[in-house]
Amino acid sequence: WYQRRVRGITIKSAATSLLWKGKQLNLIDTPGHIDFTVEVERALRVLDGAILVLCASSGVQTQTYTVYRQMKRYNVPFISFINKMDRYAANADRTIQQMREDMGLNAAFLYFPIGAERSFEGLVDVLGERSVYYEGDNGRTSCTRTCPPL
């Protein structure tokens, strides 16, 4: 249990609710490992939308294709989120390229990473025209700056 929590591994679906801008959101976190494909399938039957989480180090993996096919089967719209930019071999550009070439998706950045691996500092919010820098112990605090005009 402790190792799964430290490493951020989900081994069974979990649900929670929250209010956002006056609307109730019900979130379901499903395992990403192939051994839990049935858990993902069960959740997709009731979802209005999904977030496909990809690791910046590993990129598109076999299970990514499986989950993508499941989302298509149930017509679940989704956005993708590339995490673990601070890990060894993190490469968001490679992950986006894999999504385009290997999965046939029209993937694009809404947030560009600033740096990677040990030099990962934050994100550029393209739509918000600002940058967010993570500071302090493990990036627990953040600083927002306006992006200069192009």
mmCIF file of C-alpha atoms in Angstrom:
data_model
loop_
_atom_site.group_PDB
_atom_site.id
_atom_site.type_symbol
_atom_site.label_atom_id
_atom_site.label_comp_id
_atom_site.label_asym_id
_atom_site.label_seq_id
_atom_site.Cartn_x
_atom_site.Cartn_y
_atom_site.Cartn_z
ATOM 1 C CA TRP A 1 0.000 0.000 0.000
ATOM 2 C CA TYR A 2 2.693 2.480 0.998
ATOM 3 C CA GLN A 3 4.745 1.939 -2.199
ATOM 4 C CA ARG A 4 1.649 2.373 -4.382
ATOM 5 C CA ARG A 5 0.848 5.645 -2.641
ATOM 6 C CA VAL A 6 4.419 6.988 -2.851
ATOM 7 C CA ARG A 7 4.697 6.072 -6.539
ATOM 8 C CA GLY A 8 1.171 7.342 -7.335
ATOM 9 C CA ILE A 9 -0.126 4.019 -8.625
ATOM 10 C CA THR A 10 -3.878 3.393 -8.744
ATOM 11 C CA ILE A 11 -4.902 -0.251 -8.313
ATOM 12 C CA LYS A 12 -8.672 0.175 -8.157
ATOM 13 C CA SER A 13 -11.152 2.803 -9.257
ATOM 14 C CA ALA A 14 -11.871 5.609 -6.825
ATOM 15 C CA ALA A 15 -14.590 8.248 -7.047
ATOM 16 C CA THR A 16 -14.906 11.705 -5.543
ATOM 17 C CA SER A 17 -17.054 14.806 -6.105
ATOM 18 C CA LEU A 18 -16.337 18.513 -6.026
ATOM 19 C CA LEU A 19 -17.992 21.808 -6.861
ATOM 20 C CA TRP A 20 -16.409 23.873 -9.626
ATOM 21 C CA LYS A 21 -17.901 27.161 -10.807
ATOM 22 C CA GLY A 22 -21.259 26.186 -9.321
ATOM 23 C CA LYS A 23 -21.350 22.764 -10.995
ATOM 24 C CA GLN A 24 -20.848 19.384 -9.377
ATOM 25 C CA LEU A 25 -18.072 17.307 -10.904
ATOM 26 C CA ASN A 26 -17.833 13.606 -10.243
ATOM 27 C CA LEU A 27 -14.333 12.278 -10.791
ATOM 28 C CA ILE A 28 -13.351 8.644 -11.269
ATOM 29 C CA ASP A 29 -9.671 7.705 -11.085
ATOM 30 C CA THR A 30 -9.036 4.383 -12.801
ATOM 31 C CA PRO A 31 -5.896 2.239 -12.888
ATOM 32 C CA GLY A 32 -3.704 2.606 -15.954
ATOM 33 C CA HIS A 33 -2.141 -0.847 -15.831
ATOM 34 C CA ILE A 34 -3.335 -3.454 -18.340
ATOM 35 C CA ASP A 35 -4.352 -5.818 -15.521
ATOM 36 C CA PHE A 36 -7.166 -3.392 -14.676
ATOM 37 C CA THR A 37 -8.713 -2.924 -18.135
ATOM 38 C CA VAL A 38 -12.132 -4.033 -16.840
ATOM 39 C CA GLU A 39 -12.077 -1.239 -14.223
ATOM 40 C CA VAL A 40 -11.496 1.330 -16.979
ATOM 41 C CA GLU A 41 -14.204 -0.198 -19.173
ATOM 42 C CA ARG A 42 -16.712 -0.055 -16.316
ATOM 43 C CA ALA A 43 -15.961 3.603 -15.614
ATOM 44 C CA LEU A 44 -16.107 4.673 -19.267
ATOM 45 C CA ARG A 45 -19.715 3.508 -19.520
ATOM 46 C CA VAL A 46 -20.864 6.330 -17.231
ATOM 47 C CA LEU A 47 -18.468 9.169 -18.096
ATOM 48 C CA ASP A 48 -19.274 12.401 -19.910
ATOM 49 C CA GLY A 49 -15.582 13.054 -20.575
ATOM 50 C CA ALA A 50 -12.128 11.793 -19.696
ATOM 51 C CA ILE A 51 -8.527 12.860 -19.168
ATOM 52 C CA LEU A 52 -5.985 10.543 -20.754
ATOM 53 C CA VAL A 53 -2.862 10.829 -18.584
ATOM 54 C CA LEU A 54 0.463 10.067 -20.255
ATOM 55 C CA CYS A 55 3.910 9.882 -18.669
ATOM 56 C CA ALA A 56 6.447 12.297 -20.181
ATOM 57 C CA SER A 57 9.201 9.708 -19.689
ATOM 58 C CA SER A 58 7.412 6.650 -21.075
ATOM 59 C CA GLY A 59 5.219 8.375 -23.654
ATOM 60 C CA VAL A 60 2.493 6.407 -25.407
ATOM 61 C CA GLN A 61 2.409 2.862 -24.035
ATOM 62 C CA THR A 62 0.493 -0.280 -24.973
ATOM 63 C CA GLN A 63 -2.193 0.450 -22.380
ATOM 64 C CA THR A 64 -2.617 3.963 -23.828
ATOM 65 C CA TYR A 65 -3.875 2.402 -27.070
ATOM 66 C CA THR A 66 -6.230 0.111 -25.147
ATOM 67 C CA VAL A 67 -7.769 2.971 -23.168
ATOM 68 C CA TYR A 68 -8.007 5.102 -26.314
ATOM 69 C CA ARG A 69 -9.913 2.317 -28.133
ATOM 70 C CA GLN A 70 -12.231 1.968 -25.125
ATOM 71 C CA MET A 71 -12.929 5.717 -25.111
ATOM 72 C CA LYS A 72 -13.740 5.582 -28.834
ATOM 73 C CA ARG A 73 -16.041 2.575 -28.291
ATOM 74 C CA TYR A 74 -18.113 4.522 -25.741
ATOM 75 C CA ASN A 75 -17.802 7.869 -27.568
ATOM 76 C CA VAL A 76 -16.164 9.507 -24.555
ATOM 77 C CA PRO A 77 -14.572 12.864 -25.438
ATOM 78 C CA PHE A 78 -11.189 13.411 -23.824
ATOM 79 C CA ILE A 79 -8.241 15.688 -23.352
ATOM 80 C CA SER A 80 -4.730 14.484 -22.641
ATOM 81 C CA PHE A 81 -2.424 15.452 -19.815
ATOM 82 C CA ILE A 82 1.307 14.777 -19.875
ATOM 83 C CA ASN A 83 2.670 14.425 -16.357
ATOM 84 C CA LYS A 84 6.010 13.591 -14.713
ATOM 85 C CA MET A 85 7.967 16.310 -16.544
ATOM 86 C CA ASP A 86 10.492 16.311 -13.704
ATOM 87 C CA ARG A 87 11.437 12.647 -14.293
ATOM 88 C CA TYR A 88 14.473 11.257 -16.083
ATOM 89 C CA ALA A 89 14.058 11.217 -19.894
ATOM 90 C CA ALA A 90 10.926 13.421 -19.745
ATOM 91 C CA ASN A 91 10.078 14.673 -23.222
ATOM 92 C CA ALA A 92 6.655 16.206 -23.843
ATOM 93 C CA ASP A 93 7.449 16.902 -27.513
ATOM 94 C CA ARG A 94 8.146 13.200 -28.107
ATOM 95 C CA THR A 95 4.889 12.240 -26.361
ATOM 96 C CA ILE A 96 2.867 14.677 -28.500
ATOM 97 C CA GLN A 97 4.601 13.343 -31.624
ATOM 98 C CA GLN A 98 3.727 9.745 -30.628
ATOM 99 C CA MET A 99 0.099 10.764 -30.138
ATOM 100 C CA ARG A 100 0.075 12.290 -33.625
ATOM 101 C CA GLU A 101 1.985 9.611 -35.522
ATOM 102 C CA ASP A 102 1.149 6.409 -33.638
ATOM 103 C CA MET A 103 -2.410 7.157 -32.547
ATOM 104 C CA GLY A 104 -3.505 9.445 -35.382
ATOM 105 C CA LEU A 105 -4.593 12.203 -32.998
ATOM 106 C CA ASN A 106 -4.509 15.916 -33.710
ATOM 107 C CA ALA A 107 -2.597 16.619 -30.497
ATOM 108 C CA ALA A 108 -1.404 20.109 -29.594
ATOM 109 C CA PHE A 109 -0.063 21.840 -26.500
ATOM 110 C CA LEU A 110 -2.300 24.132 -24.476
ATOM 111 C CA TYR A 111 0.505 24.361 -21.919
ATOM 112 C CA PHE A 112 4.166 24.209 -22.919
ATOM 113 C CA PRO A 113 6.597 22.860 -20.344
ATOM 114 C CA ILE A 114 9.443 25.124 -19.268
ATOM 115 C CA GLY A 115 12.408 22.765 -19.108
ATOM 116 C CA ALA A 116 12.431 19.036 -18.408
ATOM 117 C CA GLU A 117 13.877 16.549 -15.945
ATOM 118 C CA ARG A 118 15.880 18.378 -13.259
ATOM 119 C CA SER A 119 15.523 21.684 -15.094
ATOM 120 C CA PHE A 120 11.698 21.546 -15.217
ATOM 121 C CA GLU A 121 10.512 24.921 -13.899
ATOM 122 C CA GLY A 122 6.870 25.280 -14.871
ATOM 123 C CA LEU A 123 4.446 25.810 -17.749
ATOM 124 C CA VAL A 124 3.481 28.406 -20.317
ATOM 125 C CA ASP A 125 -0.318 28.733 -20.490
ATOM 126 C CA VAL A 126 -0.894 29.433 -24.192
ATOM 127 C CA LEU A 127 -4.545 30.487 -23.906
ATOM 128 C CA GLY A 128 -4.059 32.446 -20.690
ATOM 129 C CA GLU A 129 -0.909 34.138 -22.025
ATOM 130 C CA ARG A 130 0.931 33.583 -18.765
ATOM 131 C CA SER A 131 3.564 31.344 -17.294
ATOM 132 C CA VAL A 132 3.473 29.423 -14.042
ATOM 133 C CA TYR A 133 6.742 28.664 -12.273
ATOM 134 C CA TYR A 134 6.908 26.031 -9.546
ATOM 135 C CA GLU A 135 9.085 27.042 -6.630
ATOM 136 C CA GLY A 136 9.961 25.962 -3.136
ATOM 137 C CA ASP A 137 10.192 22.445 -1.743
ATOM 138 C CA ASN A 138 9.188 20.072 -4.571
ATOM 139 C CA GLY A 139 7.399 22.886 -6.398
ATOM 140 C CA ARG A 140 4.716 23.229 -3.735
ATOM 141 C CA THR A 141 4.410 26.965 -4.301
ATOM 142 C CA SER A 142 3.890 28.664 -7.624
ATOM 143 C CA CYS A 143 4.469 32.058 -9.152
ATOM 144 C CA THR A 144 2.438 33.337 -12.104
ATOM 145 C CA ARG A 145 3.913 35.799 -14.602
ATOM 146 C CA THR A 146 2.477 37.466 -17.676
ATOM 147 C CA CYS A 147 4.061 36.310 -20.920
ATOM 148 C CA PRO A 148 5.741 38.996 -23.012
ATOM 149 C CA PRO A 149 4.027 39.817 -26.320
ATOM 150 C CA LEU A 150 5.339 37.980 -29.388
#
